[in-house]
Coordinates of C-alpha atoms and ligand atoms in Angstrom, one line a residue:
M28 CA -7.5 -34.5 -3.8
I29 CA -7.6 -31.8 -6.4
P30 CA -6.5 -33.1 -9.9
P31 CA -3.6 -31.0 -11.2
N32 CA -5.3 -30.8 -14.6
H33 CA -8.3 -29.0 -13.1
P34 CA -8.6 -25.6 -14.8
R35 CA -8.9 -23.9 -11.4
Y36 CA -6.1 -26.0 -9.8
K37 CA -4.0 -23.1 -8.4
S38 CA -7.0 -21.3 -6.9
L39 CA -8.4 -24.6 -5.4
M40 CA -5.1 -25.4 -3.9
L41 CA -4.9 -22.0 -2.1
R42 CA -8.5 -22.7 -0.8
S43 CA -7.4 -26.0 0.5
I44 CA -4.3 -24.5 2.2
I45 CA -6.5 -21.9 3.9
E46 CA -9.0 -24.6 4.9
E47 CA -6.3 -26.8 6.4
G48 CA -5.0 -23.7 8.2
V49 CA -8.4 -23.3 9.9
R50 CA -8.4 -26.9 10.8
N51 CA -5.0 -26.8 12.5
G52 CA -5.7 -23.5 14.3
I53 CA -3.4 -21.2 12.3
V54 CA -6.0 -19.3 10.3
H55 CA -8.9 -17.7 12.1
P56 CA -12.3 -19.0 10.8
T57 CA -13.1 -15.5 9.4
G58 CA -9.9 -15.9 7.3
L59 CA -12.0 -18.1 5.0
I60 CA -14.2 -15.1 4.3
A61 CA -11.3 -12.8 3.8
H62 CA -9.8 -15.3 1.4
G63 CA -13.1 -15.5 -0.5
R64 CA -13.2 -11.7 -0.9
G65 CA -9.6 -11.8 -2.1
E66 CA -10.4 -14.5 -4.6
A67 CA -13.2 -12.5 -6.1
F68 CA -10.9 -9.5 -6.7
D69 CA -8.1 -11.8 -8.0
Y70 CA -10.6 -13.0 -10.6
L71 CA -11.2 -9.4 -11.6
I72 CA -7.5 -8.6 -12.1
G73 CA -7.1 -11.8 -14.2
E74 CA -5.2 -13.8 -11.5
K75 CA -1.9 -12.2 -12.7
T76 CA 0.5 -9.6 -11.5
Q77 CA -0.6 -6.6 -13.5
K78 CA 1.5 -3.5 -14.3
F79 CA 0.0 -1.5 -11.5
A80 CA 1.0 -4.2 -9.0
E81 CA 4.5 -4.4 -10.5
N82 CA 4.9 -0.6 -10.0
A83 CA 3.6 -0.8 -6.5
I84 CA 6.0 -3.7 -5.7
K85 CA 8.9 -1.5 -6.9
A86 CA 7.7 1.4 -4.7
G87 CA 7.4 -1.1 -1.8
V88 CA 11.0 -2.3 -2.4
A89 CA 12.2 1.3 -2.5
Y90 CA 10.7 2.0 0.9
L91 CA 12.1 -1.3 2.3
K92 CA 15.5 -0.4 0.9
I93 CA 15.7 3.0 2.7
A94 CA 14.1 1.6 5.9
E95 CA 16.2 1.6 9.1
N96 CA 14.0 -0.8 11.0
P97 CA 11.7 -2.7 8.6
V98 CA 9.1 -5.1 10.0
I99 CA 7.0 -7.7 8.3
S100 CA 3.7 -8.3 10.1
V101 CA 2.3 -11.8 9.6
N102 CA -1.3 -13.0 10.3
G103 CA -2.9 -16.4 9.9
N104 CA -3.7 -16.2 6.2
T105 CA -0.3 -14.9 5.2
A106 CA 1.5 -17.5 7.3
V107 CA -0.2 -20.5 5.6
L108 CA 0.0 -19.0 2.1
C109 CA 3.6 -17.9 2.1
A110 CA 5.6 -18.6 5.3
E111 CA 8.7 -19.8 3.4
E112 CA 8.8 -16.7 1.2
I113 CA 8.2 -14.4 4.1
V114 CA 11.2 -15.9 5.9
K115 CA 13.4 -15.5 2.8
L116 CA 12.2 -11.9 2.3
A117 CA 13.0 -11.1 5.9
E118 CA 16.5 -12.5 5.5
K119 CA 17.1 -10.6 2.3
I120 CA 15.9 -7.2 3.5
K121 CA 17.1 -7.7 7.1
A122 CA 13.6 -7.2 8.5
K123 CA 12.1 -8.5 11.7
I124 CA 9.1 -10.7 11.5
E125 CA 6.2 -10.1 13.9
V126 CA 3.2 -12.3 14.2
N127 CA 0.5 -9.7 14.8
L128 CA -3.1 -10.8 14.7
F129 CA -6.4 -9.1 14.3
H130 CA -8.2 -11.9 16.3
R131 CA -5.4 -12.1 18.8
S132 CA -4.9 -15.3 20.9
E133 CA -1.7 -16.5 22.5
E134 CA -2.3 -20.0 21.3
R135 CA -2.6 -19.0 17.6
I136 CA 0.5 -16.7 17.9
K137 CA 2.5 -19.7 19.2
K138 CA 1.3 -21.9 16.4
I139 CA 2.2 -19.4 13.8
I140 CA 5.6 -18.7 15.3
L141 CA 6.3 -22.5 15.3
F142 CA 5.1 -22.7 11.7
L143 CA 7.5 -19.9 10.6
E144 CA 10.3 -21.5 12.6
E145 CA 9.8 -24.8 10.7
K146 CA 10.3 -22.8 7.5
G147 CA 13.6 -21.4 8.8
G148 CA 12.4 -18.2 10.6
K149 CA 14.4 -17.0 13.6
D150 CA 13.8 -14.6 16.4
I151 CA 10.1 -14.2 15.5
L152 CA 8.3 -11.5 17.5
G153 CA 4.7 -11.5 18.6
L154 CA 4.3 -13.2 21.9
E155 CA 5.8 -10.4 24.0
G156 CA 2.8 -8.1 23.5
D157 CA 4.7 -5.4 25.4
A158 CA 3.4 -2.4 23.4
K159 CA 0.2 -1.0 22.0
I160 CA -0.6 0.6 18.7
N161 CA -1.9 4.1 19.7
G162 CA -5.6 4.8 19.2
L163 CA -6.9 1.2 19.2
N164 CA -8.5 -0.3 22.2
H165 CA -8.9 -4.0 21.4
G166 CA -6.6 -7.1 21.3
R167 CA -5.6 -6.1 17.8
A168 CA -3.8 -3.0 19.3
I169 CA -1.2 -5.2 21.0
C170 CA 2.2 -5.4 19.3
S171 CA 5.9 -5.9 20.1
Y172 CA 8.0 -3.0 21.2
D173 CA 11.0 -4.3 19.2
G174 CA 8.8 -5.0 16.2
I175 CA 5.9 -2.9 14.9
Y176 CA 6.0 -0.4 17.7
S177 CA 9.6 0.8 17.0
G178 CA 9.7 -0.1 13.2
D179 CA 9.7 2.6 10.6
V180 CA 8.6 0.7 7.5
I181 CA 5.9 -2.0 8.1
L182 CA 4.9 -4.5 5.5
V183 CA 1.4 -5.6 6.5
P184 CA -0.3 -8.0 4.0
L185 CA -4.1 -8.4 4.4
E186 CA -4.4 -5.7 7.0
D187 CA -7.4 -4.2 8.8
G188 CA -8.4 -0.6 7.8
D189 CA -8.5 0.7 11.3
R190 CA -5.1 -0.6 12.2
C191 CA -3.5 0.7 9.0
E192 CA -4.8 4.1 9.8
A193 CA -3.5 3.9 13.4
L194 CA -0.1 2.8 12.1
K195 CA 0.0 5.8 9.8
K196 CA -0.9 8.1 12.7
M197 CA 2.1 6.7 14.5
G198 CA 4.2 8.0 11.6
K199 CA 5.0 4.6 10.0
I200 CA 5.4 4.0 6.4
V201 CA 2.8 1.2 5.6
I202 CA 3.1 -1.1 2.7
T203 CA 0.2 -3.4 2.2
V204 CA -0.8 -6.2 -0.1
D205 CA -4.6 -6.2 -0.7
L206 CA -6.5 -7.5 -3.7
N207 CA -9.3 -5.1 -2.9
P208 CA -8.3 -1.7 -4.2
L209 CA -11.4 -0.2 -2.5
S210 CA -10.6 -1.3 1.0
R211 CA -9.8 1.3 3.7
T212 CA -6.4 -0.3 4.1
A213 CA -5.7 0.1 0.4
R214 CA -6.7 3.7 0.6
N215 CA -4.7 4.5 3.7
A216 CA -1.4 2.8 3.0
D217 CA 1.6 4.5 1.5
V218 CA 2.0 1.7 -0.9
T219 CA -0.8 -0.7 -1.8
I220 CA 0.1 -3.7 -3.9
V221 CA -3.2 -4.9 -5.5
D222 CA -2.2 -8.5 -6.1
N223 CA -2.3 -11.9 -4.5
V224 CA 0.2 -12.2 -1.6
V225 CA 1.3 -15.5 -3.0
R226 CA 2.6 -13.8 -6.1
V227 CA 3.8 -10.6 -4.4
I228 CA 6.3 -11.9 -1.8
P229 CA 8.5 -13.8 -4.3
T230 CA 8.4 -10.8 -6.6
L231 CA 9.5 -8.5 -3.7
I232 CA 12.5 -10.8 -3.1
K233 CA 13.4 -10.7 -6.8
Q234 CA 13.1 -6.9 -7.1
F235 CA 15.2 -6.2 -4.0
E236 CA 18.5 -6.7 -5.8
K237 CA 17.3 -4.9 -9.0
I238 CA 16.2 -1.6 -7.5
K239 CA 19.2 0.8 -7.4
N240 CA 17.4 4.2 -7.2
P241 CA 14.9 4.0 -4.3
E242 CA 14.8 7.7 -3.6
E243 CA 13.8 8.5 -7.2
I244 CA 11.1 5.8 -7.1
I245 CA 9.7 7.2 -3.8
E246 CA 9.8 10.7 -5.2
R247 CA 7.6 9.7 -8.2
W248 CA 5.3 7.3 -6.3
N249 CA 1.6 8.3 -6.1
N250 CA -0.5 5.6 -4.4
E251 CA -3.9 7.2 -5.1
K252 CA -3.1 7.4 -8.8
N253 CA -2.0 3.8 -8.8
L254 CA -5.2 2.6 -7.1
Q255 CA -7.2 4.5 -9.7
I256 CA -5.2 2.7 -12.5
A257 CA -6.1 -0.6 -10.8
L258 CA -9.8 0.3 -10.7
D259 CA -9.8 1.5 -14.3
F260 CA -8.1 -1.7 -15.3
I261 CA -10.8 -3.8 -13.6
C262 CA -13.6 -1.7 -15.2
K263 CA -12.1 -1.9 -18.6
R264 CA -11.5 -5.7 -18.3
L265 CA -15.1 -6.3 -17.2
R266 CA -16.5 -4.3 -20.1
K267 CA -14.3 -6.3 -22.5
I268 CA -15.3 -9.7 -21.1
Y269 CA -18.9 -8.6 -21.2
R270 CA -18.7 -7.6 -24.8
S271 CA -17.0 -10.9 -25.8
H272 CA -19.7 -12.8 -24.1
D273 CA -22.2 -10.8 -26.0
S274 CA -20.7 -11.6 -29.3
L275 CA -20.5 -15.3 -28.3
N276 CA -24.2 -15.2 -27.6
L277 CA -24.8 -13.8 -31.1
L278 CA -23.0 -16.8 -32.7
Ligands
LIG17 O1 -5.1 -14.0 11.4 P1 -5.8 -12.7 11.9 O2 -6.5 -12.9 13.2 O3 -4.9 -11.5 11.9 O4 -7.0 -12.4 10.8 C1 -6.6 -12.2 9.4 C2 -7.9 -11.7 8.6 C3 -7.4 -11.7 7.2 C4 -9.0 -12.7 8.8 C5 -8.3 -10.3 9.1 O5 -7.2 -9.4 9.0 C6 -9.5 -9.8 8.3 O6 -10.6 -10.0 8.6 O7 -9.1 -9.1 7.2 P2 -10.2 -8.3 6.2 O8 -10.6 -7.1 6.9 O9 -11.2 -9.3 5.7 O10 -9.3 -7.9 5.0 C7 -8.6 -8.8 4.3 C8 -8.3 -8.1 2.9 O11 -7.3 -8.9 2.3 C9 -9.5 -8.1 2.0 O12 -9.6 -6.8 1.4 C10 -9.2 -9.1 0.9 O13 -9.6 -8.7 -0.3 C11 -7.7 -9.2 1.0 N1 -7.1 -10.5 0.6 C12 -7.6 -11.7 1.0 N2 -6.8 -12.7 0.5 C13 -5.8 -12.1 -0.1 C14 -6.0 -10.7 0.0 N3 -5.1 -9.9 -0.5 C15 -4.0 -10.4 -1.1 N4 -3.8 -11.7 -1.2 C16 -4.6 -12.6 -0.7 N5 -4.4 -13.9 -0.9

C-alpha cells in the first residue's frame, strides 16, 4: 500500500500499475525498464505537461483531425497506464485501436484486447496479424491489414525507433508520445509529444474539440525545432536546480 500523502505518490502508483501489469502478463518484463527510463526523463521535465508538449499535442490533434484512417497502436505499458482514456480517444476521433507489440505473443495480445474491452473498447485489432510493416523482419513487423497497415495517421505511444522509421518509410504520419526527446523514435516521428502518456491522452481528448484550424497548425509545425526546445528546457532547468542547490549549501 502506498500512502496517498507520500510526496512521490503519483509516481509510485504508476510504478505499481506497471508492476501489476507484468505480474498479470500484460506488460512485458522489459516494460519495467522502459518505464524507468521514462520516469527519469519525466523527472527532468518537472513531471508536468510543459509548453513544448502542449504545442506537440495540438499538432498531433491537427493531424488526427485531417486523418482519413487514424489508428492508435497500443502496447503493454500503454494499456495498463491508460486503457480507459485510449478507448475514449478512439471513440472521439473515430480511430481504430490495434494492439501491436514489440515483444509479440498471441497470449499477451489476447490479454490486452480483453483488458481494453473491459474498459469499453470495441472491434480491437491485433490478433489477425495479416500484414507486415515493410522493412522489418521480426515478430514486431506483424500488424493488422485493416489497422496500422492501411492507416494514414498512426498514434504510437512508447514506440521502438526502428519501427517508427519503417512506418515513416511506408508513408504514414507518425505521432508518438515519448518522454525521451533523444530517442530515435522522437527524432523520426512527425510529431513527438515529450510528456508522460498518462497526461497526454486525456489532453488529446480535450484538445480535439478545441482545434478548428488543423491545416494552419500543420503548416507551422516543426518537430525538430520543438524537440530542441524540449532539450533546451531540460538543460536550463537542470542548471537552475543545480544553482539553487549550490546556494542552499552555502547557507
Ligand atoms: O508491450 P511491448 O512488447 O510492445 O513492449 C513495450 C516496450 C515499451 C517495452 C517496448 O516498446 C520498448 O522496449 O520500448 P523502448 O525502446 O524502451 O522505448 C520506450 C520509450 O518510451 C523510452 O524512450 C521511454 O523514455 C519512453 N517512456 C517510458 N514510459 C513512458 C514513456 N514515454 C511516455 N510516457 C511514459 N509513461
